[in-house]
């Protein structure tokens, strides 16, 4: 199935776009799209880009460092919503985004992924008649107990333009009667990884800082709500200890603020296996450097599953399902939940290296995710949509 083709945009010469972001993965996805918009401006198109930060991720290690490191446009406003229940967060965001939409009157809103920021940005815009483009549309875990699943389903059924990262995502949208609003563009996360990987190898000193030069290790992140519940987190940490014991490898655990709070409140950090090394959350460039050097990664992050695929590092996913089925089909991702037998089988498969080749995995990721040109296709799709909506002579 072909990706959206590049093309000219008739009489459309000017537009104002509002980009709504609020969480670490969205900052990463914003970077290549913002760069693609900059290329259009260099080509003569007048594009006013406004970034609205909801403040969903507010810890400097999860927010400010990404704007600094990735050269993102400074947010015109930060709603500073912070933590809270899903209802509290979404309600405060909805009110703040609506106020900004009224003040700025953008031609379209771009939202990313599956967070409360995504849903709030979409709801506020569609209620005011402002078109919404959803980047990373069509992903489905088919687990409706996940807040992220509900957010993306609602966003896809409300948004005007659905930009699918993969053929599987496009097929999901068609199965829900949304084909007419959908386009296959590829995954902007691949664009971001490709831009960051060479830079990380060149600039990052994180391996030296962590004492990992020339050392084999595994990389760990845990942040999903279901895995950080007080009744579940001890089992997750016990599983990490099992991995450290069975592999003999140090585990570099970049601890999300939510996870660290739960661990400290229950004094769980003192019972960790001695081979588990806790670190602060890493910057994007440092995270890509560590990920590329690791023997494998253990995570419950959707984004890290893809990033591992893109740099050729095997992944073990500590969830019962994944949205990124192509990573499993390629043999790059082992979805084990907290099942010890499935975990042991995954570790054996990674250790044996059967049917595994890093270069082939990287090539597969490029094929699945659009070859690193997804951001240009996203911008093309939005431009085409606005041209068709406004007609010539705008």
Short mmCIF file of C-alpha atoms in Angstrom, two decimals:
data_model
loop_
_atom_site.label_atom_id
_atom_site.label_comp_id
_atom_site.label_asym_id
_atom_site.label_seq_id
_atom_site.Cartn_x
_atom_site.Cartn_y
_atom_site.Cartn_z
CA UNK A 1 0.00 0.00 0.00
CA UNK A 2 1.65 3.28 -1.08
CA UNK A 3 2.40 6.08 1.30
CA UNK A 4 0.81 9.46 0.78
CA UNK A 5 2.53 11.00 -2.22
CA UNK A 6 4.19 14.40 -2.19
CA UNK A 7 2.65 17.15 -4.31
CA UNK A 8 1.94 20.82 -4.93
CA UNK A 9 -0.68 22.74 -3.01
CA UNK A 10 -2.36 25.03 -5.53
CA UNK A 11 -3.04 28.51 -4.23
CA UNK A 12 -2.46 27.74 -0.55
CA UNK A 13 0.38 30.06 0.50
CA UNK A 14 -0.27 30.76 4.16
CA UNK A 15 -1.52 28.98 7.25
CA UNK A 16 -1.51 29.00 11.05
CA UNK A 17 -1.07 25.70 12.87
CA UNK A 18 -1.47 24.97 16.57
CA UNK A 19 0.48 21.94 17.83
CA UNK A 20 -0.74 20.53 21.15
CA UNK A 21 1.80 18.53 23.18
CA UNK A 22 2.20 17.68 26.82
CA UNK A 23 4.22 14.49 27.36
CA UNK A 24 7.74 13.26 26.60
CA UNK A 25 6.84 11.12 23.54
CA UNK A 26 4.96 14.04 22.02
CA UNK A 27 7.97 16.34 22.34
CA UNK A 28 9.99 13.75 20.40
CA UNK A 29 7.33 13.46 17.67
CA UNK A 30 6.97 17.23 17.45
CA UNK A 31 10.65 17.67 16.54
CA UNK A 32 10.60 16.20 13.00
CA UNK A 33 7.22 17.78 12.17
CA UNK A 34 8.44 21.18 13.33
CA UNK A 35 11.58 20.69 11.21
CA UNK A 36 9.43 19.81 8.19
CA UNK A 37 7.42 23.01 8.71
CA UNK A 38 10.67 24.97 8.85
CA UNK A 39 11.64 23.52 5.47
CA UNK A 40 8.33 24.71 4.03
CA UNK A 41 8.97 28.19 5.38
CA UNK A 42 12.42 28.17 3.79
CA UNK A 43 10.66 27.31 0.52
CA UNK A 44 8.44 30.38 0.74
CA UNK A 45 5.28 29.08 2.41
CA UNK A 46 4.07 31.33 5.22
CA UNK A 47 3.46 28.98 8.16
CA UNK A 48 2.83 30.34 11.61
CA UNK A 49 3.50 27.50 14.06
CA UNK A 50 2.19 27.81 17.60
CA UNK A 51 3.12 25.22 20.22
CA UNK A 52 0.83 24.74 23.23
CA UNK A 53 2.30 22.74 26.12
CA UNK A 54 -0.38 21.39 28.45
CA UNK A 55 2.15 20.73 31.22
CA UNK A 56 1.08 17.07 31.56
CA UNK A 57 4.77 16.21 31.96
CA UNK A 58 6.22 18.99 34.07
CA UNK A 59 9.36 17.51 35.65
CA UNK A 60 12.35 19.24 33.93
CA UNK A 61 13.85 15.83 33.11
CA UNK A 62 10.66 14.91 31.23
CA UNK A 63 9.95 18.27 29.60
CA UNK A 64 12.36 21.23 29.47
CA UNK A 65 15.39 19.15 28.56
CA UNK A 66 13.61 17.90 25.42
CA UNK A 67 12.78 21.41 24.21
CA UNK A 68 16.40 22.43 24.79
CA UNK A 69 18.05 19.34 23.32
CA UNK A 70 15.79 18.89 20.28
CA UNK A 71 15.64 22.59 19.41
CA UNK A 72 11.85 22.68 19.63
CA UNK A 73 9.90 25.93 19.25
CA UNK A 74 9.26 27.47 22.64
CA UNK A 75 5.65 26.99 23.73
CA UNK A 76 3.51 30.07 23.32
CA UNK A 77 1.83 28.97 26.53
CA UNK A 78 2.28 26.25 29.15
CA UNK A 79 -1.00 25.38 30.85
CA UNK A 80 0.96 23.84 33.76
CA UNK A 81 -1.77 21.29 34.41
CA UNK A 82 0.57 18.88 36.19
CA UNK A 83 -0.53 15.65 37.79
CA UNK A 84 -4.03 14.68 38.83
CA UNK A 85 -6.76 12.21 37.99
CA UNK A 86 -7.63 11.67 34.34
CA UNK A 87 -10.80 13.69 34.74
CA UNK A 88 -9.04 16.58 36.47
CA UNK A 89 -6.22 16.68 33.95
CA UNK A 90 -8.46 16.50 30.90
CA UNK A 91 -10.92 19.09 32.21
CA UNK A 92 -8.21 21.63 32.99
CA UNK A 93 -6.57 21.06 29.63
CA UNK A 94 -9.88 21.37 27.80
CA UNK A 95 -10.56 24.74 29.36
CA UNK A 96 -7.05 26.02 28.67
CA UNK A 97 -6.85 24.79 25.07
CA UNK A 98 -10.28 26.25 24.29
CA UNK A 99 -9.19 29.65 25.58
CA UNK A 100 -6.08 29.57 23.38
CA UNK A 101 -8.05 28.48 20.31
CA UNK A 102 -10.41 31.43 20.71
CA UNK A 103 -7.47 33.82 21.09
CA UNK A 104 -5.32 32.46 18.25
CA UNK A 105 -7.90 31.19 15.69
CA UNK A 106 -5.61 28.62 14.00
CA UNK A 107 -6.45 27.03 10.66
CA UNK A 108 -5.86 23.56 12.11
CA UNK A 109 -4.70 21.74 15.24
CA UNK A 110 -2.19 18.88 15.22
CA UNK A 111 -2.32 16.38 18.08
CA UNK A 112 -0.02 13.42 18.73
CA UNK A 113 -0.48 9.94 20.12
CA UNK A 114 -2.79 8.91 22.92
CA UNK A 115 -2.42 11.06 26.03
CA UNK A 116 -4.95 13.18 27.91
CA UNK A 117 -3.37 16.16 26.12
CA UNK A 118 -4.30 14.54 22.78
CA UNK A 119 -7.92 14.05 23.77
CA UNK A 120 -8.29 17.51 25.33
CA UNK A 121 -6.77 19.24 22.32
CA UNK A 122 -9.08 17.34 20.00
CA UNK A 123 -12.25 17.95 22.00
CA UNK A 124 -11.59 21.66 22.40
CA UNK A 125 -10.88 22.11 18.70
CA UNK A 126 -13.76 20.14 17.21
CA UNK A 127 -16.29 21.85 19.49
CA UNK A 128 -15.11 25.17 18.03
CA UNK A 129 -15.12 23.89 14.45
CA UNK A 130 -11.32 23.90 14.11
CA UNK A 131 -9.99 20.97 12.02
CA UNK A 132 -7.84 18.40 13.84
CA UNK A 133 -5.07 16.24 12.38
CA UNK A 134 -4.12 13.22 14.49
CA UNK A 135 -0.55 12.03 14.09
CA UNK A 136 -0.18 8.33 15.01
CA UNK A 137 -3.82 7.53 14.27
CA UNK A 138 -5.20 4.01 14.12
CA UNK A 139 -3.12 2.31 16.80
CA UNK A 140 -5.09 -0.22 18.81
CA UNK A 141 -4.12 -2.45 21.73
CA UNK A 142 -7.73 -3.71 21.96
CA UNK A 143 -7.42 -3.32 25.72
CA UNK A 144 -10.04 -0.81 26.77
CA UNK A 145 -8.82 -0.81 30.36
CA UNK A 146 -5.91 1.34 29.14
CA UNK A 147 -6.68 5.08 29.33
CA UNK A 148 -4.48 5.54 26.26
CA UNK A 149 -6.69 3.20 24.23
CA UNK A 150 -9.79 5.23 25.06
CA UNK A 151 -8.01 8.49 24.25
CA UNK A 152 -6.90 7.37 20.80
CA UNK A 153 -10.21 5.79 19.85
CA UNK A 154 -12.10 8.95 20.79
CA UNK A 155 -9.54 11.15 19.03
CA UNK A 156 -9.71 9.12 15.81
CA UNK A 157 -13.50 9.31 15.70
CA UNK A 158 -13.49 13.06 16.29
CA UNK A 159 -10.52 14.22 14.19
CA UNK A 160 -10.80 15.38 10.59
CA UNK A 161 -7.51 13.97 9.30
CA UNK A 162 -6.12 10.63 10.50
CA UNK A 163 -2.42 10.15 9.78
CA UNK A 164 -1.58 6.47 10.20
CA UNK A 165 1.99 5.35 10.93
CA UNK A 166 1.65 1.80 9.59
CA UNK A 167 -0.46 -0.32 7.26
CA UNK A 168 -1.92 -2.12 10.30
CA UNK A 169 -3.02 1.21 11.79
CA UNK A 170 -4.59 2.22 8.47
CA UNK A 171 -6.49 -1.07 8.36
CA UNK A 172 -7.76 -0.50 11.91
CA UNK A 173 -9.15 2.86 10.83
CA UNK A 174 -10.82 1.34 7.78
CA UNK A 175 -12.36 -1.33 10.01
CA UNK A 176 -13.95 1.44 12.06
CA UNK A 177 -15.38 3.19 8.99
CA UNK A 178 -12.76 5.95 8.97
CA UNK A 179 -10.94 5.20 5.70
CA UNK A 180 -12.12 8.37 3.95
CA UNK A 181 -10.36 10.54 6.54
CA UNK A 182 -7.17 8.46 6.70
CA UNK A 183 -3.77 8.54 5.05
CA UNK A 184 -0.68 6.37 5.45
CA UNK A 185 2.26 8.65 6.22
CA UNK A 186 4.75 6.53 8.18
CA UNK A 187 5.92 7.04 11.73
CA UNK A 188 7.50 10.34 12.77
CA UNK A 189 9.22 8.48 15.60
CA UNK A 190 11.50 6.85 13.02
CA UNK A 191 12.35 10.31 11.67
CA UNK A 192 13.26 11.38 15.20
CA UNK A 193 15.37 8.27 15.89
CA UNK A 194 17.31 8.61 12.64
CA UNK A 195 18.08 12.24 13.41
CA UNK A 196 19.12 11.44 16.98
CA UNK A 197 21.08 8.21 16.49
CA UNK A 198 24.12 9.57 14.67
CA UNK A 199 24.15 12.61 16.94
CA UNK A 200 23.96 10.39 20.03
CA UNK A 201 26.90 8.27 18.89
CA UNK A 202 28.87 11.43 18.20
CA UNK A 203 27.99 13.62 21.17
CA UNK A 204 26.61 11.63 24.10
CA UNK A 205 28.93 10.82 26.99
CA UNK A 206 26.27 8.93 28.93
CA UNK A 207 27.95 5.50 28.67
CA UNK A 208 31.12 6.88 30.20
CA UNK A 209 29.15 8.79 32.85
CA UNK A 210 27.33 5.60 33.86
CA UNK A 211 30.47 3.45 33.77
CA UNK A 212 29.17 1.41 30.84
CA UNK A 213 31.95 1.82 28.28
CA UNK A 214 32.75 -1.66 27.02
CA UNK A 215 30.19 -3.22 29.39
CA UNK A 216 27.29 -5.44 28.36
CA UNK A 217 24.02 -4.36 29.99
CA UNK A 218 20.24 -4.18 29.58
CA UNK A 219 18.15 -1.00 29.63
CA UNK A 220 14.92 -0.69 31.64
CA UNK A 221 12.02 1.77 31.78
CA UNK A 222 8.73 1.30 33.66
CA UNK A 223 6.01 3.95 33.83
CA UNK A 224 2.57 2.61 32.85
CA UNK A 225 -0.14 3.18 35.44
CA UNK A 226 -0.98 -0.52 35.65
CA UNK A 227 2.65 -1.44 36.38
CA UNK A 228 3.22 1.24 39.00
CA UNK A 229 0.21 0.46 41.16
CA UNK A 230 1.26 -0.39 44.75
CA UNK A 231 -0.14 -3.91 44.41
CA UNK A 232 1.70 -4.60 41.12
CA UNK A 233 5.00 -2.73 41.26
CA UNK A 234 6.67 -5.23 43.66
CA UNK A 235 6.06 -8.02 41.13
CA UNK A 236 7.54 -5.88 38.35
CA UNK A 237 10.67 -5.22 40.39
CA UNK A 238 10.93 -8.88 41.35
CA UNK A 239 10.84 -9.75 37.66
CA UNK A 240 13.70 -7.32 37.00
CA UNK A 241 15.68 -9.06 39.73
CA UNK A 242 15.03 -12.38 37.99
CA UNK A 243 16.41 -10.96 34.76
CA UNK A 244 19.53 -9.62 36.48
CA UNK A 245 20.08 -12.97 38.19
CA UNK A 246 19.54 -15.14 35.12
CA UNK A 247 21.53 -13.04 32.64
CA UNK A 248 24.33 -11.80 34.89
CA UNK A 249 23.95 -8.38 33.25
CA UNK A 250 23.59 -5.04 35.01
CA UNK A 251 20.19 -3.45 34.37
CA UNK A 252 20.26 0.31 33.82
CA UNK A 253 16.86 1.46 35.10
CA UNK A 254 15.94 5.03 34.07
CA UNK A 255 13.24 5.72 36.66
CA UNK A 256 10.17 7.75 35.71
CA UNK A 257 9.14 10.28 38.42
CA UNK A 258 5.85 8.43 39.03
CA UNK A 259 7.67 5.12 39.41
CA UNK A 260 10.28 6.59 41.73
CA UNK A 261 7.59 8.08 43.97
CA UNK A 262 5.84 4.73 44.27
CA UNK A 263 9.10 2.90 44.94
CA UNK A 264 10.18 5.34 47.64
CA UNK A 265 6.79 5.47 49.33
CA UNK A 266 6.86 1.66 49.73
CA UNK A 267 10.64 1.48 50.37
CA UNK A 268 10.92 -0.83 47.38
CA UNK A 269 14.20 0.66 46.16
CA UNK A 270 16.12 -0.87 49.07
CA UNK A 271 15.14 -4.41 48.07
CA UNK A 272 16.33 -4.22 44.48
CA UNK A 273 18.85 -6.69 43.12
CA UNK A 274 22.37 -5.19 43.42
CA UNK A 275 22.83 -5.42 39.63
CA UNK A 276 19.94 -2.98 39.06
CA UNK A 277 21.32 0.55 38.69
CA UNK A 278 18.83 3.37 39.14
CA UNK A 279 19.29 6.56 37.13
CA UNK A 280 17.27 9.70 36.58
CA UNK A 281 15.23 9.85 33.34
CA UNK A 282 17.61 10.32 30.43
CA UNK A 283 17.55 13.04 27.82
CA UNK A 284 16.48 11.88 24.38
CA UNK A 285 19.97 11.85 22.92
CA UNK A 286 21.36 9.96 25.93
CA UNK A 287 18.44 7.51 25.88
CA UNK A 288 19.05 6.69 22.22
CA UNK A 289 22.76 6.18 22.95
CA UNK A 290 22.04 3.81 25.84
CA UNK A 291 19.35 2.01 23.86
CA UNK A 292 21.65 1.44 20.89
CA UNK A 293 24.43 0.03 23.11
CA UNK A 294 22.23 -2.26 25.24
CA UNK A 295 22.00 -6.02 24.76
CA UNK A 296 18.23 -5.66 25.09
CA UNK A 297 15.58 -3.43 26.64
CA UNK A 298 12.80 -4.21 29.12
CA UNK A 299 9.98 -1.69 29.00
CA UNK A 300 6.26 -1.00 29.15
CA UNK A 301 6.62 2.07 26.92
CA UNK A 302 5.06 2.06 23.48
CA UNK A 303 7.60 4.53 22.16
CA UNK A 304 10.63 2.64 23.43
CA UNK A 305 9.44 -0.54 21.71
CA UNK A 306 9.60 1.31 18.41
CA UNK A 307 12.86 3.10 19.17
CA UNK A 308 14.49 -0.22 20.03
CA UNK A 309 13.23 -1.66 16.73
CA UNK A 310 14.63 1.32 14.83
CA UNK A 311 18.14 1.01 16.31
CA UNK A 312 18.25 -2.79 16.19
CA UNK A 313 18.03 -3.62 19.89
CA UNK A 314 15.82 -6.56 21.01
CA UNK A 315 12.91 -5.59 23.24
CA UNK A 316 10.99 -7.37 25.99
CA UNK A 317 7.65 -5.69 26.63
CA UNK A 318 6.26 -5.96 30.15
CA UNK A 319 2.64 -5.65 29.06
CA UNK A 320 0.04 -8.17 27.96
CA UNK A 321 -0.25 -6.65 24.48
CA UNK A 322 1.35 -4.19 22.09
CA UNK A 323 0.02 -1.74 19.51
CA UNK A 324 3.18 -2.24 17.45
CA UNK A 325 2.47 -5.67 15.98
CA UNK A 326 5.13 -5.29 13.29
CA UNK A 327 7.84 -5.33 15.96
CA UNK A 328 6.60 -8.75 17.09
CA UNK A 329 6.23 -10.04 13.52
CA UNK A 330 9.84 -9.05 12.83
CA UNK A 331 11.06 -10.99 15.87
CA UNK A 332 12.30 -7.79 17.48
CA UNK A 333 9.82 -7.59 20.35
CA UNK A 334 8.80 -10.23 22.90
CA UNK A 335 5.54 -9.37 24.68
CA UNK A 336 5.64 -11.19 28.03
CA UNK A 337 3.63 -9.19 30.58
CA UNK A 338 4.79 -10.45 33.97
CA UNK A 339 4.73 -14.11 32.96
CA UNK A 340 7.96 -15.76 34.13
CA UNK A 341 7.83 -18.57 31.54
CA UNK A 342 7.33 -16.17 28.64
CA UNK A 343 10.09 -14.00 30.04
CA UNK A 344 12.48 -16.95 30.24
CA UNK A 345 11.66 -17.92 26.63
CA UNK A 346 12.29 -14.35 25.49
CA UNK A 347 15.65 -14.20 27.27
CA UNK A 348 16.64 -17.54 25.73
CA UNK A 349 15.68 -16.32 22.25
CA UNK A 350 17.69 -13.12 22.66
CA UNK A 351 20.70 -14.95 24.10
CA UNK A 352 20.70 -17.51 21.28
CA UNK A 353 20.44 -14.87 18.57
CA UNK A 354 18.36 -17.22 16.45
CA UNK A 355 16.98 -15.45 13.36
CA UNK A 356 18.22 -12.13 14.72
CA UNK A 357 20.31 -9.59 12.86
CA UNK A 358 20.57 -5.94 13.89
CA UNK A 359 21.11 -4.62 10.38
CA UNK A 360 18.13 -6.56 9.05
CA UNK A 361 15.99 -5.32 11.95
CA UNK A 362 16.91 -1.69 11.27
CA UNK A 363 16.07 -2.16 7.58
CA UNK A 364 12.72 -3.73 8.53
CA UNK A 365 11.90 -0.77 10.77
CA UNK A 366 12.63 1.66 7.94
CA UNK A 367 10.34 -0.32 5.64
CA UNK A 368 7.50 -0.52 8.17
CA UNK A 369 7.69 3.12 9.29
CA UNK A 370 8.12 5.10 6.11
CA UNK A 371 11.85 5.41 5.58
CA UNK A 372 12.36 8.52 7.69
CA UNK A 373 10.12 10.83 5.64
CA UNK A 374 6.93 10.66 7.70
CA UNK A 375 7.10 14.26 8.95
CA UNK A 376 7.18 15.63 5.40
CA UNK A 377 4.14 13.50 4.57
CA UNK A 378 2.35 14.77 7.69
CA UNK A 379 2.87 18.38 6.63
CA UNK A 380 1.89 17.59 3.03
CA UNK A 381 -1.32 15.94 4.22
CA UNK A 382 -2.26 18.90 6.42
CA UNK A 383 -1.50 21.37 3.60
CA UNK A 384 -3.56 19.34 1.14
CA UNK A 385 -6.44 19.10 3.61
CA UNK A 386 -6.45 22.86 4.18
CA UNK A 387 -6.22 23.57 0.45
CA UNK A 388 -9.19 21.34 -0.26
CA UNK A 389 -11.11 22.86 2.63
CA UNK A 390 -10.48 26.49 1.71
CA UNK A 391 -10.42 26.28 -2.08
CA UNK A 392 -8.20 28.35 -4.40
CA UNK A 393 -7.39 32.00 -3.86
CA UNK A 394 -7.14 31.84 -0.11
#
